[in-house]
PDB file of C-alpha atoms in Angstrom:
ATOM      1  CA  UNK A 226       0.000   0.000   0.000  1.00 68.00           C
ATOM      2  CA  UNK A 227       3.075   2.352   0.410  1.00 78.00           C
ATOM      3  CA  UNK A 228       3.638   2.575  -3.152  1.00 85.00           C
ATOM      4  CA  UNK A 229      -0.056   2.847  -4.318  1.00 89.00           C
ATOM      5  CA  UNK A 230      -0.490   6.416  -1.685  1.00 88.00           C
ATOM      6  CA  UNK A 231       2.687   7.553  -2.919  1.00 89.00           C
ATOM      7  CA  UNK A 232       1.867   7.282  -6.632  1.00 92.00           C
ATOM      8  CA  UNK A 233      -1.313   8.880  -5.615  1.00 92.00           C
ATOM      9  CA  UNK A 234      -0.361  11.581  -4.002  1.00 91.00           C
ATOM     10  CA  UNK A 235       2.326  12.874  -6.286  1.00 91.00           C
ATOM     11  CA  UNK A 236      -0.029  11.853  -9.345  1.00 94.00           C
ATOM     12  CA  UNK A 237      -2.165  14.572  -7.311  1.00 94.00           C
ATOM     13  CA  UNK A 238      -0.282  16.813  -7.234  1.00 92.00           C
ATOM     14  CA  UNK A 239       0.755  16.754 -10.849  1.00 93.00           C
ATOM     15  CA  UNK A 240      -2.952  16.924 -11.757  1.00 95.00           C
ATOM     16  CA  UNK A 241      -3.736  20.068  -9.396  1.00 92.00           C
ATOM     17  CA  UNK A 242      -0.094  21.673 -10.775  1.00 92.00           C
ATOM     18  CA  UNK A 243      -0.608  20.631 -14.216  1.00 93.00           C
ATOM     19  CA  UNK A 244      -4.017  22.422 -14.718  1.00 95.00           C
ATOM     20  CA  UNK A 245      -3.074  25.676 -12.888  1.00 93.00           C
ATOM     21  CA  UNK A 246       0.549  25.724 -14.423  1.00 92.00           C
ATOM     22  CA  UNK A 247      -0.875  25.386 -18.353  1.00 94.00           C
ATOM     23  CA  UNK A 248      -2.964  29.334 -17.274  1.00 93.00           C
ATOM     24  CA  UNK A 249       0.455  30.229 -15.593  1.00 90.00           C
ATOM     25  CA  UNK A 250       2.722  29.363 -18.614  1.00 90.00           C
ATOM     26  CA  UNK A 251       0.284  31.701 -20.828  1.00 90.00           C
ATOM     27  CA  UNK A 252       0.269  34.226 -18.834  1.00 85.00           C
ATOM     28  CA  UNK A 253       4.687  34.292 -18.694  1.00 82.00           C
ATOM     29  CA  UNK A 254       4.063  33.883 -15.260  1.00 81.00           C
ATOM     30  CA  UNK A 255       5.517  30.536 -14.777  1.00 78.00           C
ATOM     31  CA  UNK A 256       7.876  31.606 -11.507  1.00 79.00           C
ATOM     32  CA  UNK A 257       4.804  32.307  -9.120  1.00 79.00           C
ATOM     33  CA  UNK A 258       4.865  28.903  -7.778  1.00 74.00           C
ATOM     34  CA  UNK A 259       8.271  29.291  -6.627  1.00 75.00           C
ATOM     35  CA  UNK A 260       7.784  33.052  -5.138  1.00 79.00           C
ATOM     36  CA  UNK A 261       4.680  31.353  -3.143  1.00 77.00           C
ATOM     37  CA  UNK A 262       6.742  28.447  -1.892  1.00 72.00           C
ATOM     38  CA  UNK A 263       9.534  30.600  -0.912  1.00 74.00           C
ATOM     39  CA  UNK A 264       7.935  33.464   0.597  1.00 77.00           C
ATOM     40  CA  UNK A 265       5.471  32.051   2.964  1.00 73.00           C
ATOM     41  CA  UNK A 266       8.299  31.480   5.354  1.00 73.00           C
ATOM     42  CA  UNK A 267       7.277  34.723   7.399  1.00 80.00           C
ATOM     43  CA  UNK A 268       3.990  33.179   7.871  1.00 78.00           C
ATOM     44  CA  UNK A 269       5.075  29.599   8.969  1.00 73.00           C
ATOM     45  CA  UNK A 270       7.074  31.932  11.163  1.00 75.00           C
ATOM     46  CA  UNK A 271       4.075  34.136  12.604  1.00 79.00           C
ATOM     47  CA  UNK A 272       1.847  30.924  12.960  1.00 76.00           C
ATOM     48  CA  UNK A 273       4.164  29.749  15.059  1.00 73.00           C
ATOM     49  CA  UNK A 274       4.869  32.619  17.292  1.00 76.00           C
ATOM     50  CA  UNK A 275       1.183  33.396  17.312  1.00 77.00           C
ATOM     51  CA  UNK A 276       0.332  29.530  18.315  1.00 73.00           C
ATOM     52  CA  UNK A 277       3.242  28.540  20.105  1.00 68.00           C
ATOM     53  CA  UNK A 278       3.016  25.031  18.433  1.00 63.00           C
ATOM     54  CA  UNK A 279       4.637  23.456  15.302  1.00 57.00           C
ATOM     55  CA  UNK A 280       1.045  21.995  14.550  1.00 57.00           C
ATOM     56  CA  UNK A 281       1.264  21.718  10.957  1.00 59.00           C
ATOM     57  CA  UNK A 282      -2.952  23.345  10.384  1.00 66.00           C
ATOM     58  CA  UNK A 283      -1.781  26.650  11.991  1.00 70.00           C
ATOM     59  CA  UNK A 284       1.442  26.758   9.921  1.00 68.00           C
ATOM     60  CA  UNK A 285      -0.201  25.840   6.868  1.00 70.00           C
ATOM     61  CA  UNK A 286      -2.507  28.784   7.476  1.00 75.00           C
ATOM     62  CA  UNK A 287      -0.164  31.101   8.001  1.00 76.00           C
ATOM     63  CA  UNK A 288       1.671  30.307   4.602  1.00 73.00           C
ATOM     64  CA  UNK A 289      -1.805  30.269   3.347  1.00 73.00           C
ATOM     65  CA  UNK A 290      -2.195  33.837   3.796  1.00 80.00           C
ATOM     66  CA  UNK A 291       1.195  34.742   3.010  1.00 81.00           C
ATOM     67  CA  UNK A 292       0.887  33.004  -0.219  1.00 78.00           C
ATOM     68  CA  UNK A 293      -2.168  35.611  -1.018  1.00 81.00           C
ATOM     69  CA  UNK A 294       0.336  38.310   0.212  1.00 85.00           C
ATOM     70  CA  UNK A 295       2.848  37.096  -1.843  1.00 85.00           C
ATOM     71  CA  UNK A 296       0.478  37.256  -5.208  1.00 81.00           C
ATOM     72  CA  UNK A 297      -1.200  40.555  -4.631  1.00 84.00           C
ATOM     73  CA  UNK A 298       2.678  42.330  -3.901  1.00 87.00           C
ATOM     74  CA  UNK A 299       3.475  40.571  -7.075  1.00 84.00           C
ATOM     75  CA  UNK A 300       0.588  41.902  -9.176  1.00 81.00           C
ATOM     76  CA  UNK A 301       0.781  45.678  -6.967  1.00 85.00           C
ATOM     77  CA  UNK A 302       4.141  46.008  -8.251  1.00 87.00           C
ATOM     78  CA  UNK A 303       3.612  44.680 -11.974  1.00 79.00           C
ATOM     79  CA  UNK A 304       0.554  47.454 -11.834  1.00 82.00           C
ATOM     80  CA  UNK A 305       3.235  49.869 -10.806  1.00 86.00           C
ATOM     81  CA  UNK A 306       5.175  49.640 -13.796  1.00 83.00           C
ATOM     82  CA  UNK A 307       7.804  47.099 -12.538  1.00 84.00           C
ATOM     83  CA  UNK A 308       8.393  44.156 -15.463  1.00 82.00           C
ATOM     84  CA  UNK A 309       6.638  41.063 -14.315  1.00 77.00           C
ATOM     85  CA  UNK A 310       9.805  38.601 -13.512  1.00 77.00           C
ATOM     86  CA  UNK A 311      11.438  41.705 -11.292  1.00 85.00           C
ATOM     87  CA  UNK A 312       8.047  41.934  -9.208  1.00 85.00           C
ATOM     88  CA  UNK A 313       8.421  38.221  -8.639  1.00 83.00           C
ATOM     89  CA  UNK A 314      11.961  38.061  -7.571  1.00 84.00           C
ATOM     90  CA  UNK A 315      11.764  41.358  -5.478  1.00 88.00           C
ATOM     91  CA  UNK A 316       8.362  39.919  -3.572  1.00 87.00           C
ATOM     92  CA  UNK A 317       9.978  36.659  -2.831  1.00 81.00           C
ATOM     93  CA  UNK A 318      13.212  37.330  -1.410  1.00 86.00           C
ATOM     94  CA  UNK A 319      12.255  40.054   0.285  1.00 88.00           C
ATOM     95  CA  UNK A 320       9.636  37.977   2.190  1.00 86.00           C
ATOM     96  CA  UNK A 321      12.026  35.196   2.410  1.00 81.00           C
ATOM     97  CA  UNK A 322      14.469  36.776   3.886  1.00 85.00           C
ATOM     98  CA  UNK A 323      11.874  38.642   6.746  1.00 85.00           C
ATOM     99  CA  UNK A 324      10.626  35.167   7.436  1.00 79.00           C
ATOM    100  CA  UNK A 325      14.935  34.130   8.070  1.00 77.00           C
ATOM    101  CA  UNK A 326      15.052  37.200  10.628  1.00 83.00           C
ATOM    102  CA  UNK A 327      11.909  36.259  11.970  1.00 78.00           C
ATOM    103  CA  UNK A 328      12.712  32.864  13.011  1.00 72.00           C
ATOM    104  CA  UNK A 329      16.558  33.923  13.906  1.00 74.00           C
ATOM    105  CA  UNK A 330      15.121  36.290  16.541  1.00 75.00           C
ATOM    106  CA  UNK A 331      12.376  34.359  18.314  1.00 66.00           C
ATOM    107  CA  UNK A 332      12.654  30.803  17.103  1.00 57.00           C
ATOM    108  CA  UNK A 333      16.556  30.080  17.858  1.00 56.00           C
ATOM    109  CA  UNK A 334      15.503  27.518  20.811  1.00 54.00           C
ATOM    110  CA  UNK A 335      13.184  25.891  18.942  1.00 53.00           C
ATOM    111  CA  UNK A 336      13.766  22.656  16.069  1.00 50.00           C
ATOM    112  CA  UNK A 337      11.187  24.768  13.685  1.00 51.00           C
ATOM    113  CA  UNK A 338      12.583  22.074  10.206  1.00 50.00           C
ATOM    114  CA  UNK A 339      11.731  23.900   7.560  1.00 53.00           C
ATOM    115  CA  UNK A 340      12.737  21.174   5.427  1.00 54.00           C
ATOM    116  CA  UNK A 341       9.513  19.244   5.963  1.00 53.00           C
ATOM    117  CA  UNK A 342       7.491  22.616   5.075  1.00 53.00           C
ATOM    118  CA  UNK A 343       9.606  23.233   2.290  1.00 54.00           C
ATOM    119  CA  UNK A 344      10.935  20.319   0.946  1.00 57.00           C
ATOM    120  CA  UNK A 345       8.972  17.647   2.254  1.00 62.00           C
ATOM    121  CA  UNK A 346       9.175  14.171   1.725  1.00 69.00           C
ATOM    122  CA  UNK A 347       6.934  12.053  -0.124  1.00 78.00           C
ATOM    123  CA  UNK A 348       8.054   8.765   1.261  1.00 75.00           C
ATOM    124  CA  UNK A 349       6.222   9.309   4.682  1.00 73.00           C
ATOM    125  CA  UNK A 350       2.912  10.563   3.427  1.00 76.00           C
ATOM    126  CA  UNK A 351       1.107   7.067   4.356  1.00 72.00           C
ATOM    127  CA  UNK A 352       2.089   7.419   7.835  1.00 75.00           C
ATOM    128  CA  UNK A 353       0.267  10.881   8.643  1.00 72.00           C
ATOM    129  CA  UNK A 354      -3.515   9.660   8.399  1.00 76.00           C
ATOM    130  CA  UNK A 355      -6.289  11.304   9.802  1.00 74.00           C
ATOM    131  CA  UNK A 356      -9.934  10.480  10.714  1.00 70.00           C
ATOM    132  CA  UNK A 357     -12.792  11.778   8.550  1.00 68.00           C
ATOM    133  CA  UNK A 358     -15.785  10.465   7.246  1.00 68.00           C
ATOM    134  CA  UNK A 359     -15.152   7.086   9.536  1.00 69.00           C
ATOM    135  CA  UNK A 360     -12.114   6.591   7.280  1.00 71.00           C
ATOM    136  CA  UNK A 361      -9.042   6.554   8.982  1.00 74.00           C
ATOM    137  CA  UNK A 362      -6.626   4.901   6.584  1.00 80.00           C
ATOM    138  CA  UNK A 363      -6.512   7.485   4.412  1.00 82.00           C
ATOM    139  CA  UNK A 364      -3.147   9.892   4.271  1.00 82.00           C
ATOM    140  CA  UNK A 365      -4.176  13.751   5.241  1.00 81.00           C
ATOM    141  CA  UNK A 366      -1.869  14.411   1.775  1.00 82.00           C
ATOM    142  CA  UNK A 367      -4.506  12.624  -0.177  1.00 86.00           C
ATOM    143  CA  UNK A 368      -7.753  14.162   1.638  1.00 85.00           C
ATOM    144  CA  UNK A 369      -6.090  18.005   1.052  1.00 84.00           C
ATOM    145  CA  UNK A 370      -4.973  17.679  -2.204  1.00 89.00           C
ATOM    146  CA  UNK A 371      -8.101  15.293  -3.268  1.00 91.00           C
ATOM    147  CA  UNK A 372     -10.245  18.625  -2.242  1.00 89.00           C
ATOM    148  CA  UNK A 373      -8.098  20.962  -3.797  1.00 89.00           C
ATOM    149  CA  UNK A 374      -8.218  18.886  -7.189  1.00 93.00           C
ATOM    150  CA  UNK A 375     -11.597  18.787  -6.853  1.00 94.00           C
ATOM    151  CA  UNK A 376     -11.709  22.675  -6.327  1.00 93.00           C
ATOM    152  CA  UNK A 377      -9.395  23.803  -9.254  1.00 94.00           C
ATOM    153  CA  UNK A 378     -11.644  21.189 -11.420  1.00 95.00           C
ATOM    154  CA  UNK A 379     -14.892  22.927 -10.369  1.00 96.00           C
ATOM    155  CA  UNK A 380     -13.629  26.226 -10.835  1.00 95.00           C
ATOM    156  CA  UNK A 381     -11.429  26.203 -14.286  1.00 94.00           C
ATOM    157  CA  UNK A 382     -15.004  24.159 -15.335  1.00 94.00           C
ATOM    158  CA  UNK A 383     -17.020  27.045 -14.248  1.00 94.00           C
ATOM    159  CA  UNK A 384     -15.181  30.128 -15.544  1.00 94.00           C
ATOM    160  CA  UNK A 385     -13.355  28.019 -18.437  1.00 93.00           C
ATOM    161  CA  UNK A 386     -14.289  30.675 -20.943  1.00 92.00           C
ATOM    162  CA  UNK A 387     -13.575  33.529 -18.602  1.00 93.00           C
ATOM    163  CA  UNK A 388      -9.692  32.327 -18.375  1.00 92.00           C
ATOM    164  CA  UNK A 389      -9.208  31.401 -21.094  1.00 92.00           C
ATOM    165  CA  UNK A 390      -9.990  34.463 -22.661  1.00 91.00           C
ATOM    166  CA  UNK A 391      -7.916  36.300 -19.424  1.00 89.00           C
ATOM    167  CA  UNK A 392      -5.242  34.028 -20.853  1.00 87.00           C
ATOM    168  CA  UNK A 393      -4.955  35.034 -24.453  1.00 86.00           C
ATOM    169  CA  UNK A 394      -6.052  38.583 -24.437  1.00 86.00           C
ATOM    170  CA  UNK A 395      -6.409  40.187 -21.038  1.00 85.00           C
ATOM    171  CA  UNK A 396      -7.215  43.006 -23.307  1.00 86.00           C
ATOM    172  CA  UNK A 397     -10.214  41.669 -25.092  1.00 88.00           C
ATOM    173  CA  UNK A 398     -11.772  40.081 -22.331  1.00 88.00           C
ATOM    174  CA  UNK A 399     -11.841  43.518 -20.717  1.00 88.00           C
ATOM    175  CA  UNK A 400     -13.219  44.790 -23.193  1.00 89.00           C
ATOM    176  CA  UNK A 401     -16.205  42.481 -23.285  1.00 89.00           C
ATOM    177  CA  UNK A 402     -16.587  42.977 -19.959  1.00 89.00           C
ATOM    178  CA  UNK A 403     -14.819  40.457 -18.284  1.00 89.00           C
ATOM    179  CA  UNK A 404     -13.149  41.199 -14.796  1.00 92.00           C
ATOM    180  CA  UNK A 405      -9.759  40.109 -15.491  1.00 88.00           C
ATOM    181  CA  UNK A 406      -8.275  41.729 -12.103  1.00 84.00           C
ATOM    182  CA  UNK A 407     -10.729  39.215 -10.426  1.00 88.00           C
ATOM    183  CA  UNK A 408      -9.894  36.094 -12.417  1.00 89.00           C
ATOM    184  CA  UNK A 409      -6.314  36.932 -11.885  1.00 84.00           C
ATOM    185  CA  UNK A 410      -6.500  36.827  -8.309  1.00 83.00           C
ATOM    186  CA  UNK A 411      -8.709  33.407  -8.198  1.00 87.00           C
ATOM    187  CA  UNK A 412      -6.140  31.655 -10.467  1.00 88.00           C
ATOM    188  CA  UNK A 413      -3.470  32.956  -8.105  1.00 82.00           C
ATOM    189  CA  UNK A 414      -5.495  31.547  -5.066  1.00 82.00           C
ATOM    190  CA  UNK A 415      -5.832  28.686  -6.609  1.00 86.00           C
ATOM    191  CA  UNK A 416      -2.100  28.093  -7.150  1.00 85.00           C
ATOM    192  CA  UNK A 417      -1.588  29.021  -3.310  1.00 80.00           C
ATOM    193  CA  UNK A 418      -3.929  26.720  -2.440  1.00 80.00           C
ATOM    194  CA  UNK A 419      -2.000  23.905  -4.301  1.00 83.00           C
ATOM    195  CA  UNK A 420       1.230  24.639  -3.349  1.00 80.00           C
ATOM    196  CA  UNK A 421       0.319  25.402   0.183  1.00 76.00           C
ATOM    197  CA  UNK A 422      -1.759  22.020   0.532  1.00 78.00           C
ATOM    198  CA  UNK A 423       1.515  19.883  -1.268  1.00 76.00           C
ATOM    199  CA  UNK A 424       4.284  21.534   1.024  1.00 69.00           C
ATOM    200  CA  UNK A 425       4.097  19.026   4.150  1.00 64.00           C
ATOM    201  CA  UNK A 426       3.493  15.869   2.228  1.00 69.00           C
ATOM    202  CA  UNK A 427       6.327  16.070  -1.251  1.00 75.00           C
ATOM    203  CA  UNK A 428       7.334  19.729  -0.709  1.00 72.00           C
ATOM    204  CA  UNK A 429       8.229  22.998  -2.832  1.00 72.00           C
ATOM    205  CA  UNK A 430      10.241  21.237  -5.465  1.00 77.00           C
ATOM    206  CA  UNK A 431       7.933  18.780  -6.915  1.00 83.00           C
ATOM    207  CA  UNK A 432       5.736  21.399  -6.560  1.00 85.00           C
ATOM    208  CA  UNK A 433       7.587  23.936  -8.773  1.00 84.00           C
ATOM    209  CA  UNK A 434       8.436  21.433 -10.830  1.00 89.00           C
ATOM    210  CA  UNK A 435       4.875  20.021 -11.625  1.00 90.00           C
ATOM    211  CA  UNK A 436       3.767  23.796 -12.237  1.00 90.00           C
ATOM    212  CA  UNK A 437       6.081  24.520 -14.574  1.00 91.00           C
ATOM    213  CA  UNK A 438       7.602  21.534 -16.722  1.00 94.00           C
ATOM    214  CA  UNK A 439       4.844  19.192 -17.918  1.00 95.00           C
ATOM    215  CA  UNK A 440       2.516  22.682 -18.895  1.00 95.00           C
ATOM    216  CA  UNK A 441       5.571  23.701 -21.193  1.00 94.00           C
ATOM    217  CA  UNK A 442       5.917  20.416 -22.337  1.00 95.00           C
ATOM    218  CA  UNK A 443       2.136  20.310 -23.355  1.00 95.00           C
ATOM    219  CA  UNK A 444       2.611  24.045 -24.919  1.00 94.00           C
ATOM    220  CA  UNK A 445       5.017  22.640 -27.486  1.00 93.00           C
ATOM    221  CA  UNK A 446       2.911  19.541 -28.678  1.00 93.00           C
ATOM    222  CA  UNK A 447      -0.255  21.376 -29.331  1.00 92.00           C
ATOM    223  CA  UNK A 448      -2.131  25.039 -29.306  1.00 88.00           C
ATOM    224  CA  UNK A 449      -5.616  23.895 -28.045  1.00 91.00           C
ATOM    225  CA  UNK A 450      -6.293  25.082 -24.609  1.00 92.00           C
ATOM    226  CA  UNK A 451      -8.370  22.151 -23.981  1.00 92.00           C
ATOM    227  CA  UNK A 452      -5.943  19.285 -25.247  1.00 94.00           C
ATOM    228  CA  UNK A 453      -3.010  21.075 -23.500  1.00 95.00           C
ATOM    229  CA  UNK A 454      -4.493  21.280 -20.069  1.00 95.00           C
ATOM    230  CA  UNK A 455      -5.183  16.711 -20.747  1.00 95.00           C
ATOM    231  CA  UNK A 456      -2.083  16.608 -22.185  1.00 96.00           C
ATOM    232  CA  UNK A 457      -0.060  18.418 -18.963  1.00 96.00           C
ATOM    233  CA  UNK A 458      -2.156  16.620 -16.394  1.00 96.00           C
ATOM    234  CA  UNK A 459      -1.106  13.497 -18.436  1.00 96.00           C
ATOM    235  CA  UNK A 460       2.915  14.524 -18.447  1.00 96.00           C
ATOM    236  CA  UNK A 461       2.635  15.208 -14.555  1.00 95.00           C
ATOM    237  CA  UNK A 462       1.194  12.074 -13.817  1.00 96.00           C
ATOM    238  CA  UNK A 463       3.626   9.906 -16.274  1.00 97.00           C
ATOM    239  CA  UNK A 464       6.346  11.723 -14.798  1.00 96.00           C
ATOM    240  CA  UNK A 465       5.288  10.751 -11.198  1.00 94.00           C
ATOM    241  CA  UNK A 466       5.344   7.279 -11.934  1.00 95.00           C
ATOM    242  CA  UNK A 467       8.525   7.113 -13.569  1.00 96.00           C
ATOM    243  CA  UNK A 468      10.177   8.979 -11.703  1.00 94.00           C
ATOM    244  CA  UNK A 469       9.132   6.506  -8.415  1.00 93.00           C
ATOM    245  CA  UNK A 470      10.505   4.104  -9.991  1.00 94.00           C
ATOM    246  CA  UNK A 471      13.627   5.208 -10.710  1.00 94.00           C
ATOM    247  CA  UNK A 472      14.017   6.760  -8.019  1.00 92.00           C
ATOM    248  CA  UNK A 473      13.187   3.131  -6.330  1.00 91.00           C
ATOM    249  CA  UNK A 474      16.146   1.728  -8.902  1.00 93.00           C
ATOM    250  CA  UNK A 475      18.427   4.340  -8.143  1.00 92.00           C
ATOM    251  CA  UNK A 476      17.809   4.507  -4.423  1.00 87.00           C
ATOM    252  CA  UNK A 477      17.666   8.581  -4.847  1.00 86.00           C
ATOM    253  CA  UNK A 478      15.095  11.020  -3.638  1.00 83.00           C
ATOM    254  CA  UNK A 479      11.465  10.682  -5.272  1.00 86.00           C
ATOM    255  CA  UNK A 480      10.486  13.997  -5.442  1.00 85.00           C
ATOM    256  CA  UNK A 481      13.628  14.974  -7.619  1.00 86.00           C
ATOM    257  CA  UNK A 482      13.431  11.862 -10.029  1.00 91.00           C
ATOM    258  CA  UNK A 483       9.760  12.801 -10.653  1.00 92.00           C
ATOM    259  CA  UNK A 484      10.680  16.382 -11.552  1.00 91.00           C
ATOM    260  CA  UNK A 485      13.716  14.613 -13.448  1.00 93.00           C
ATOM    261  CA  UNK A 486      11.454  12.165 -15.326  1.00 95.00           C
ATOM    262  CA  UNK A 487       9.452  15.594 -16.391  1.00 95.00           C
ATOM    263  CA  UNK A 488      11.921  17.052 -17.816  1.00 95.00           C
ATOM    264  CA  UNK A 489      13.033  13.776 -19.814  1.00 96.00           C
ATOM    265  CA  UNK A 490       9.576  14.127 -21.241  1.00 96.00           C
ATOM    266  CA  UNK A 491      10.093  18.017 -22.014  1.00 96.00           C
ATOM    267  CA  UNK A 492      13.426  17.517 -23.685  1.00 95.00           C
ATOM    268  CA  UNK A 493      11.933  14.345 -25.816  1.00 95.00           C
ATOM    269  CA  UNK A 494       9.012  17.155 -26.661  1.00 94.00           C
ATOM    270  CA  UNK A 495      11.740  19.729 -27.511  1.00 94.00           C
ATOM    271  CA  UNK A 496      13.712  17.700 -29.529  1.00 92.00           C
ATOM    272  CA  UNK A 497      10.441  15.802 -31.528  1.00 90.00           C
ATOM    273  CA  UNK A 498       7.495  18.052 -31.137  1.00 89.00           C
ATOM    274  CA  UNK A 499       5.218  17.716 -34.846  1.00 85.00           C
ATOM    275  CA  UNK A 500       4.835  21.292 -35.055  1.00 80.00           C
ATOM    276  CA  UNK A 501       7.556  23.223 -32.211  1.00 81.00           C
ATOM    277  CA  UNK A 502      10.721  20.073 -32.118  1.00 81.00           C
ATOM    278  CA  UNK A 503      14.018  21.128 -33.031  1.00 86.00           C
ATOM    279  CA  UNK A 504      14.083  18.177 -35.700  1.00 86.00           C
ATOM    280  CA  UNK A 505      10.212  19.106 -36.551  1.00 80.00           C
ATOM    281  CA  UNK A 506      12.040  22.912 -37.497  1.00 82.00           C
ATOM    282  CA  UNK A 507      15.484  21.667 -39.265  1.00 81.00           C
ATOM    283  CA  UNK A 508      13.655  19.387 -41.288  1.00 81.00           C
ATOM    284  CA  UNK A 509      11.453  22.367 -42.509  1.00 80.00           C
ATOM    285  CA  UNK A 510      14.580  24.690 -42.736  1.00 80.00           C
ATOM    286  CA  UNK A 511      15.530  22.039 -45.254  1.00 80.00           C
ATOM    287  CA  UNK A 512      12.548  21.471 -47.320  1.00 77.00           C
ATOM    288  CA  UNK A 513      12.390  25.359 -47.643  1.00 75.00           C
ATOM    289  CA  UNK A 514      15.811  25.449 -48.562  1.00 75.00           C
ATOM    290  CA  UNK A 515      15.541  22.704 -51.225  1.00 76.00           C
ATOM    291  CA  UNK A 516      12.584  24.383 -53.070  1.00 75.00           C
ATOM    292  CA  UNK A 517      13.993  27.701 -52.686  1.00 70.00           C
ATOM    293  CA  UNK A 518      17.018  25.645 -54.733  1.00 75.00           C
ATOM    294  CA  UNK A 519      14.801  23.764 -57.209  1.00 68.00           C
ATOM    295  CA  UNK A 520      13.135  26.851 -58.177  1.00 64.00           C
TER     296      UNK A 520
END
């Protein structure tokens, strides 16, 4: 059973990453996963003064809210005239480096390990269970990110028009009368909520990882919105499983062979995309060339 709520829970959080990270890929705004997962450390650090416990609800709370810090800085500075990648990189080391002072002034006593907030580690999901519903089998991992799936599903079903309109021409979809400000915001919850839910269980870099690689390996094998979200959730979930398995072979960490195994897919889409590959492009270079010759 270890192996089956591993699988799941990283094939989770490719799906919930893979949907969210197609929209963030659009938008050139691929790098707000890792700003979130990087700058809620002040608010695992304020949950924790606040509480006085390490319980993992109040911390994720606390990076909750941070996260939504995080992406309306990010979007108050873009506003402001600052170029999109600077607002991300000013936002999140800023805030990462108040949450370091933070915890170096009032946490120095105290074994606050980041590493299981940041990094995680997918291996010991199946031994943090909770009780709900009568079920108590069932890893917490699985319950959060089963709900957040099912939220990002319900939503991008909802409002599928409204982004992707938001994510092709912010410019026409105000024009029709679309709220784009709004829609902005909910995608960006929504991509707190999935990389605050994933932190305790497989951690920021399968996170970051699964936002950003199998959504630009979709967005090279096809330019339907629809196919590319299938085909990303598909490349996440592929990845996961290879990836376990090597990483089972090669006795390494899981959460880097899956990201690893993702971007073996990317490169094999790089290199052989129909329409975007490298080969796809030389071999047109050369028919062109040939003609232009002929004629």
């Amino acid at each position: 059973m270890t192996d089956f709520w591993i699988l799941l829970t990283g094939s989770l959080v490719a799906a919930c990453c893979a949907i969210l990270g197609v929209f963030l890929v659009l938008r050139k705004m691929a790098l707000v996963g890792d700003a979130i997962s990087h700058s809620v450390l002040p608010g695992i650090a304020i949950a924790f003064l606040l509480s006085g416990t390490r319980d993992s609800a109040f911390m994720l709370i606390g990076a909750a809210v941070l996260g939504l810090v995080t992406v309306f800085l990010i979007q108050l500075f873009h506003q402001s005239g600052v170029q999109s990648d600077a607002s991300i990189g000013i936002v999140f080391t800023a805030l990462f480096a108040v949450g370091v002072i933070l915890i170096s002034l009032n946490a120095r006593q105290v074994d606050l390990d980041l590493d299981c907030v940041l990094y995680g580690e997918i291996a010991y999901t199946h031994w943090n269970t909770i009780s709900l519903l009568g079920i108590d089998t069932i890893p917490k991992a699985v319950w959060m990110l089963g709900f957040t799936l099912l939220l990002i599903t319900a939503v991008i079903f909802l409002f599928y028009k409204q982004f992707k309109l938001c994510a092709f021409d912010p410019a026409l979809a105000a024009a029709v009368g679309i709220p784009v400000a709004l829609f902005h915001y909910l995608l960006m919850g929504l991509v707190s909520m999935a990389t605050v839910s994933s932190f305790e269980s497989v951690g920021a870099i399968l996170v970051v990882g699964m936002l950003i690689i199998p959504p630009a390996t979709a967005y090279l094998l096809t330019e339907k919105l629809g196919v590319m979200i299938g085909l990303s959730v598909v490349t996440g979930i592929v990845s996961t499983f290879i990836g376990y398995y090597a990483a089972v072979v090669l006795d390494a960490s899981i959460a880097g062979c899956m990201v690893t195994a993702a971007l073996a897919l990317f490169v094999l889409a790089f290199l052989f995309s129909p329409s975007q590959g490298v080969i796809a492009r030389y071999v047109s270079r050369r028919k062109a060339a040939l003609r232009h010759t002929a004629s």
